[in-house]
Coordinates of C-alpha atoms and ligand atoms in Angstrom, one line a residue:
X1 CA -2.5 10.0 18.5
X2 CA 0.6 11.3 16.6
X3 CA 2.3 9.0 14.9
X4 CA 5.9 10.0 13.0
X5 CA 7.2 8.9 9.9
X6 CA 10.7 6.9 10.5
X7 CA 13.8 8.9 10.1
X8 CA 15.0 8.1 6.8
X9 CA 18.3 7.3 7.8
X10 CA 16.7 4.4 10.2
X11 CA 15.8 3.2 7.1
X12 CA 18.7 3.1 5.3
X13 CA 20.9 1.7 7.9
X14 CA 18.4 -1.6 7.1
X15 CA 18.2 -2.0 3.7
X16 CA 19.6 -4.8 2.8
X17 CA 19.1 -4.7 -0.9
X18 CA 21.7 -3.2 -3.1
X19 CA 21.3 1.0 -3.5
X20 CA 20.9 0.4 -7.3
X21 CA 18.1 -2.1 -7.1
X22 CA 15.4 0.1 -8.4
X23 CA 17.7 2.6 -10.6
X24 CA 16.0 4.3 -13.1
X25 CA 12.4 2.9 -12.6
X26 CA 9.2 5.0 -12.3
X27 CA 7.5 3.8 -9.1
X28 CA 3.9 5.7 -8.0
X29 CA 3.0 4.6 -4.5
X30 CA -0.7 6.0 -3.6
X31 CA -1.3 7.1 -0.1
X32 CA 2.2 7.6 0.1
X33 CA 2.5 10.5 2.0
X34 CA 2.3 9.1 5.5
X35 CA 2.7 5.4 7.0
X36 CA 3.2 2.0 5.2
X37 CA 2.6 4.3 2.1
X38 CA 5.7 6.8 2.7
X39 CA 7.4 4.0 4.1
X40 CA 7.2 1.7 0.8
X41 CA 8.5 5.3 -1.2
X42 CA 11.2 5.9 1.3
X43 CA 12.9 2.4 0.3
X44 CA 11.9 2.9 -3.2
X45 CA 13.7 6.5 -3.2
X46 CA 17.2 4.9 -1.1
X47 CA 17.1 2.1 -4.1
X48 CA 17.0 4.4 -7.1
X49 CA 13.8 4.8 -7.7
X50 CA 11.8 8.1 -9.2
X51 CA 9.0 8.8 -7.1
X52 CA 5.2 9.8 -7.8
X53 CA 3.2 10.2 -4.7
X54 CA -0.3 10.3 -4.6
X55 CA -2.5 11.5 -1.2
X56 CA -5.4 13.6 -0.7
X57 CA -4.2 16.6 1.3
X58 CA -1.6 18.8 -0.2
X59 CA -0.1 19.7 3.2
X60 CA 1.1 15.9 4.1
X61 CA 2.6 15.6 0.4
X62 CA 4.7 18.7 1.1
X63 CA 6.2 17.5 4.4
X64 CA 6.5 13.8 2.6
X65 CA 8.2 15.7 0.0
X66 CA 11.0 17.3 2.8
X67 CA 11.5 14.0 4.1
X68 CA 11.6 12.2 0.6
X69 CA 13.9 14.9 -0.7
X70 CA 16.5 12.8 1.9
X71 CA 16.4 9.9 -0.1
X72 CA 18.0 12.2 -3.2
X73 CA 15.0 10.4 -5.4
X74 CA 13.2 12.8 -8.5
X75 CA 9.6 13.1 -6.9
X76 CA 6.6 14.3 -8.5
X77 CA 3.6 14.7 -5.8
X78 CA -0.4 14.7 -7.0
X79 CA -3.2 15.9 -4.6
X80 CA -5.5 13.3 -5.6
X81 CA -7.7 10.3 -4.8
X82 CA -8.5 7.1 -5.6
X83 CA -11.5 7.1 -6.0
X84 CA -11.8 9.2 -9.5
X85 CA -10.6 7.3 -12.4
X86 CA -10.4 10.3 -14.4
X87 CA -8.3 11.6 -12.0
X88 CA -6.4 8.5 -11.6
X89 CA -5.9 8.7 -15.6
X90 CA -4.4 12.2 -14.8
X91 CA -2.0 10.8 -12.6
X92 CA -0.7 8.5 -15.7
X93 CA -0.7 11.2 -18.0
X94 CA 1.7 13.5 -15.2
X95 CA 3.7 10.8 -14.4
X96 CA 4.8 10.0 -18.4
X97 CA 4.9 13.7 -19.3
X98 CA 7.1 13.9 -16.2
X99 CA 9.2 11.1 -15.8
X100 CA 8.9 9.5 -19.6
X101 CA 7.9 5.7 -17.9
X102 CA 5.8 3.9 -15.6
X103 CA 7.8 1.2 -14.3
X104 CA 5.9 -0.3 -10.7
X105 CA 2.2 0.7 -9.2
X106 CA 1.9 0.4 -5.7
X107 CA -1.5 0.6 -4.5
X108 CA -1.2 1.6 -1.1
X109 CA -4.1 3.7 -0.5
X110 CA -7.0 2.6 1.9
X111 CA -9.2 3.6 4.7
X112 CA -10.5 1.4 7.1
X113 CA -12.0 2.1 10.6
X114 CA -13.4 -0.5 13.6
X115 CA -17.3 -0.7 13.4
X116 CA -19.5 -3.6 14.1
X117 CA -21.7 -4.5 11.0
X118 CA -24.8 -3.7 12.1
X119 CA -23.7 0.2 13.0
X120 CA -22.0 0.0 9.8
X121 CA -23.9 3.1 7.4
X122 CA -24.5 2.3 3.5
X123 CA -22.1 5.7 3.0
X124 CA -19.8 3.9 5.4
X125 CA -19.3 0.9 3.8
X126 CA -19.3 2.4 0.5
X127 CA -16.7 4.6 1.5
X128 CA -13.9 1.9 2.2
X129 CA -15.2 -0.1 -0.9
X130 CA -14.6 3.0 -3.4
X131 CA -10.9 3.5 -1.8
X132 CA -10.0 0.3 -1.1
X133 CA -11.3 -1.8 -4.0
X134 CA -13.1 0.8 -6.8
X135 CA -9.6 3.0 -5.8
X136 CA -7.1 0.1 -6.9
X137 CA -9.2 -0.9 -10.4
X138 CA -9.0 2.4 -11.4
X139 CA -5.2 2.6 -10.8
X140 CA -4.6 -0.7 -12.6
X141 CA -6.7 0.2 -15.4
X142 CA -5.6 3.7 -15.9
X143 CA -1.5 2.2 -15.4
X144 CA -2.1 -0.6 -17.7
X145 CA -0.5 1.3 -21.1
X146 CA 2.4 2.6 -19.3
X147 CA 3.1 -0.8 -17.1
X148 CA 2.6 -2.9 -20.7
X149 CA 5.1 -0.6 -22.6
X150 CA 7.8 -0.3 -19.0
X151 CA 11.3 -1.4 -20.5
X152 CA 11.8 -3.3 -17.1
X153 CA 8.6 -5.2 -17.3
X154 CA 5.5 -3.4 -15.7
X155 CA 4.6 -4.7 -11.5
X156 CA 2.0 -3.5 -10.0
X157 CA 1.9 -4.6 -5.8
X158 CA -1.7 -4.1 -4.1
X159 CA -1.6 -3.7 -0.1
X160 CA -3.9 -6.6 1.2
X161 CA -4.6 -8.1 4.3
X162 CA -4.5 -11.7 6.0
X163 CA -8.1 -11.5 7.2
X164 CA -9.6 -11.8 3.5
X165 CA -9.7 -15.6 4.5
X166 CA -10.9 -15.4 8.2
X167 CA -12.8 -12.4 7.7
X168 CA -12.2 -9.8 10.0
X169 CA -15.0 -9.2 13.0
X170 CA -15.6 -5.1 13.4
X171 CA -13.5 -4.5 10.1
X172 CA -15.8 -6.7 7.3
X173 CA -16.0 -3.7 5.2
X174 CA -12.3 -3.4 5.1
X175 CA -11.9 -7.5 4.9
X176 CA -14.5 -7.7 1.7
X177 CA -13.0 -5.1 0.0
X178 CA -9.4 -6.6 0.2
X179 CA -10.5 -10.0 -0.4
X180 CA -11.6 -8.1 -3.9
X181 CA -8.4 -6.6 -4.7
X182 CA -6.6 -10.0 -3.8
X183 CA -8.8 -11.9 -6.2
X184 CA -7.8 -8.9 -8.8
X185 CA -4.3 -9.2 -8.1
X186 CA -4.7 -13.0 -9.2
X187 CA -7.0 -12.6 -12.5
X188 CA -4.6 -9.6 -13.2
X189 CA -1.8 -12.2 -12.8
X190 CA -2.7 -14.2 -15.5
X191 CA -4.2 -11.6 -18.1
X192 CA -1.0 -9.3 -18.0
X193 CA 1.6 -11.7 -17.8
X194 CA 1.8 -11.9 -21.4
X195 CA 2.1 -8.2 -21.4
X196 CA 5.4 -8.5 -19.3
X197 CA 3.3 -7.2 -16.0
X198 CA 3.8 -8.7 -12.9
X199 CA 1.1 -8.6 -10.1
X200 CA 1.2 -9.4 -6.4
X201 CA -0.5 -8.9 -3.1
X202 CA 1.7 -8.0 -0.2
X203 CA -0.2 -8.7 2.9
X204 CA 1.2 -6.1 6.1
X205 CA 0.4 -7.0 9.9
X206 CA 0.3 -4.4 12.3
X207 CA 2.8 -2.0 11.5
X208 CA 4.3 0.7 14.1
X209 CA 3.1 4.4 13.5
X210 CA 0.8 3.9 10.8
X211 CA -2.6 5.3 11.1
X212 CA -3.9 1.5 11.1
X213 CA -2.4 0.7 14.1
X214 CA -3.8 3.5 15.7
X215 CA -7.5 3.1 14.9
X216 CA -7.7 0.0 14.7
X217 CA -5.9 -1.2 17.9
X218 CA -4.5 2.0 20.1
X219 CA -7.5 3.9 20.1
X220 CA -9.5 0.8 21.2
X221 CA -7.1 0.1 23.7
X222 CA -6.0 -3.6 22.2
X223 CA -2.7 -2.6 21.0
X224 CA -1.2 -5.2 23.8
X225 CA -3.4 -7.8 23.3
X226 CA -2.7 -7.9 19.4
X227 CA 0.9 -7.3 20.0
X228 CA 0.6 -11.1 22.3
X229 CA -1.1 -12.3 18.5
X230 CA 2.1 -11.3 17.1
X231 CA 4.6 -14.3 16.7
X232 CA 7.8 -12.7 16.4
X233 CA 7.1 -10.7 19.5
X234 CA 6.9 -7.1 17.8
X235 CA 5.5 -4.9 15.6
X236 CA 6.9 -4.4 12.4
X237 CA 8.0 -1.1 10.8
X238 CA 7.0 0.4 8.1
X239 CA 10.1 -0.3 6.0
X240 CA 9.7 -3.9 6.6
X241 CA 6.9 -3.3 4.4
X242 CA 8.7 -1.3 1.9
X243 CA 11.3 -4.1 1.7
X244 CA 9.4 -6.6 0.6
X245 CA 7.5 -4.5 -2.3
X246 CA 11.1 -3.6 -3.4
X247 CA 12.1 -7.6 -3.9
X248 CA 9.4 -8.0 -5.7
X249 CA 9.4 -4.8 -7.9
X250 CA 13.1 -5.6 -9.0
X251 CA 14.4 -7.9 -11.0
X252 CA 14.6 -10.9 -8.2
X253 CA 10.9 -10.2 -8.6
X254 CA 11.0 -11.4 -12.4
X255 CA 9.5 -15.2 -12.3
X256 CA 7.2 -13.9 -9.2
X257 CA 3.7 -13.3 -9.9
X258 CA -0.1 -13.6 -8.4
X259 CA 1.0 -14.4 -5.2
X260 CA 0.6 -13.1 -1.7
X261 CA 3.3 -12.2 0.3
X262 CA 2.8 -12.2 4.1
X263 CA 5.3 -9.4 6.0
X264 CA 3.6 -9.7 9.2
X265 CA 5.6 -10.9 11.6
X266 CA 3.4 -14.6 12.0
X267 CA 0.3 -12.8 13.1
X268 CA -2.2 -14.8 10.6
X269 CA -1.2 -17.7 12.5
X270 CA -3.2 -16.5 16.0
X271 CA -6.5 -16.3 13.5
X272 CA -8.5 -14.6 16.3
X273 CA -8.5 -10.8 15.1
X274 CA -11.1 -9.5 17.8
Ligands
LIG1 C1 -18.4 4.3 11.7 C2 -17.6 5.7 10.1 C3 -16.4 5.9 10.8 C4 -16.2 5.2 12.0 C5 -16.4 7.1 9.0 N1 -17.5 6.5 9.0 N2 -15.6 6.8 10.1 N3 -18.6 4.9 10.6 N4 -17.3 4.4 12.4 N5 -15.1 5.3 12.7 C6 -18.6 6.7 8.1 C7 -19.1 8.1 8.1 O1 -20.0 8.3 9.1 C8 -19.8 8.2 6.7 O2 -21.1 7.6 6.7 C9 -18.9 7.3 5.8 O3 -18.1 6.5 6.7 C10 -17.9 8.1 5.0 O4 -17.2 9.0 5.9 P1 -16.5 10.3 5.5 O5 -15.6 10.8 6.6 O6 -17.5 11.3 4.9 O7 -15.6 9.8 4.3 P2 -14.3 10.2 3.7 O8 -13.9 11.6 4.1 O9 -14.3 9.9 2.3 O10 -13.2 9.3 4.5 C11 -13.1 7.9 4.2 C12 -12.8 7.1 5.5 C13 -11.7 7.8 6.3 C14 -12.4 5.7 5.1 C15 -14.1 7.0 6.3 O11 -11.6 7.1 7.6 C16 -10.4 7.9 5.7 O12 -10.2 8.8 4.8 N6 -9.5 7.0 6.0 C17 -8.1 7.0 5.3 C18 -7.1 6.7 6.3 C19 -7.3 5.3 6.9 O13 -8.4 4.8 7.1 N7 -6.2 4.7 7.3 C20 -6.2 3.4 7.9 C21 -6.0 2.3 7.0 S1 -5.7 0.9 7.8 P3 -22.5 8.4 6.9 O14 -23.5 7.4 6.8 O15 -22.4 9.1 8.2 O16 -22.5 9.4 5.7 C22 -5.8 -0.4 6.8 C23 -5.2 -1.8 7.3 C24 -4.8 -1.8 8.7 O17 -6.2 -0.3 5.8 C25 -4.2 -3.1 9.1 C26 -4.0 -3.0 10.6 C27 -3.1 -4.0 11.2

């Protein structure tokens, strides 16, 4: 199923923060080459931000890097992934040799597919576990110099989920390891806010052409059913998303930290997630 990034323009005919708000910061958004990723570095490039995106493949960077290019953002894109912390100390060392700062770590990346437990492979759950959770440790750890020394005060935002309290039937894999990073999110909270560092969860329901959506629900044929679970009636888009990781990596993000930040259209509410 193809599913197209949203026109860039779209975007900026909602933003409803001020074009400055991220002037001059260093963002890096992993997976940010295609859905909530590029959507979250779309708004980050429209408010000012410099831009280092992180995916595997080398083709989707490129035509993320057209689309970002329309955003008039500096970007700097790394073929890489998660799941190497050598690699993800790499990014670090491009990102300062490039851009001199790192100012906000969006943690983005995941992978995440339906599967009942019990068909669930020790590979497969591993899999999700090193992007998901092992992926956003290594970022924090390998960020934490360059967020401590930021001269806007460091924030990192990890992508979590609502279902790390109801657990999430045909998706535990995905629930456990996100129900990890939310617990880092918090510990980080308190250990780096002496260090100036911010550190929240923002928690996405089911966005509209995003790769989640797709798997998860189209493919399945449940895209209807979840979209009755959804309160406000809709989906939500992928700049809804990138809206609310740009409040709180600005400055009306400044007395903000370890919490969790629901953008999901009341879905959580309707707990029943098979
Ligand atoms: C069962 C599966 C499977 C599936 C993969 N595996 N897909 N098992 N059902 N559909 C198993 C494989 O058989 C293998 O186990 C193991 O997982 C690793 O698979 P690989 O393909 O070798 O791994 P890799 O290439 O590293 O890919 C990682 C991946 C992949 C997670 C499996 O799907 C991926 O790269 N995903 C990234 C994009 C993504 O998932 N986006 C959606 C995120 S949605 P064996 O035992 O055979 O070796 C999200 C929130 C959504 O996070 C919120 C929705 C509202």
């Amino acid at each position: 199923m193809e599913h197209k990034p949203v026109p860039t323009q779209d975007i900026a005919s909602r933003l409803v923060l001020n074009p400055s708000t991220l002037k001059g910061r260093t963002a890096i958004v992993t997976g940010g080459s295609s859905g909530i990723g590029l959507g979250i570095a779309q708004v980050f490039g429209l408010l000012g931000a410099k831009l280092v995106i992180v995916g595997r493949k080398a083709d989707k960077l490129d035509e993320a890097r057209s689309l970002l290019a329309e955003t008039d953002a500096e970007i700097l894109t790394i073929a890489s992934d998660v799941r190497s912390y050598e690699a993800a100390t790499d990014v670090m060392s491009r990102t300062i040799e490039h851009f001199g700062a790192i100012d906000i770590l969006v943690n983005n990346a995941a992978g995440n597919f339906h599967c009942p437990f019990e068909k669930l492979s020790p590979n497969g759950w591993k899999a999700v576990i090193d992007i998901d959770l092992n992926g956003t440790f290594n970022y924090c750890h390998a960020a934490f110099e360059g967020l401590r020394q930021s001269t806007f005060g460091g924030r990192i935002i990890n992508i979590s989920l609502a279902q790390v309290l109801s657990g999430w039937p045909g998706s535990a894999h995905a629930a456990s390891a996100k129900a990890g990073v939310t617990t880092l999110t918090r510990s980080l909270a308190v250990e780096w806010g002496p260090h100036g560092i911010r550190v929240n969860n923002v928690l996405p329901g089911p966005i509209e052409n995003t790769e989640g959506l797709a798997r998860l629900y189209e493919e399945r044929g449940q895209a209807e059913k979840e979209l009755e679970r959804v309160a406000v009636g809709h989906f939500g888009q992928t700049d809804d998303i990138g809206q609310a990781c740009a409040f709180l990596a600005s400055s009306a993000g400044n007395f903000i930290t370890g919490c969790d930040m629901t953008v999901d259209g009341g879905r959580w509410l309707k707990r029943s997630w098979t």
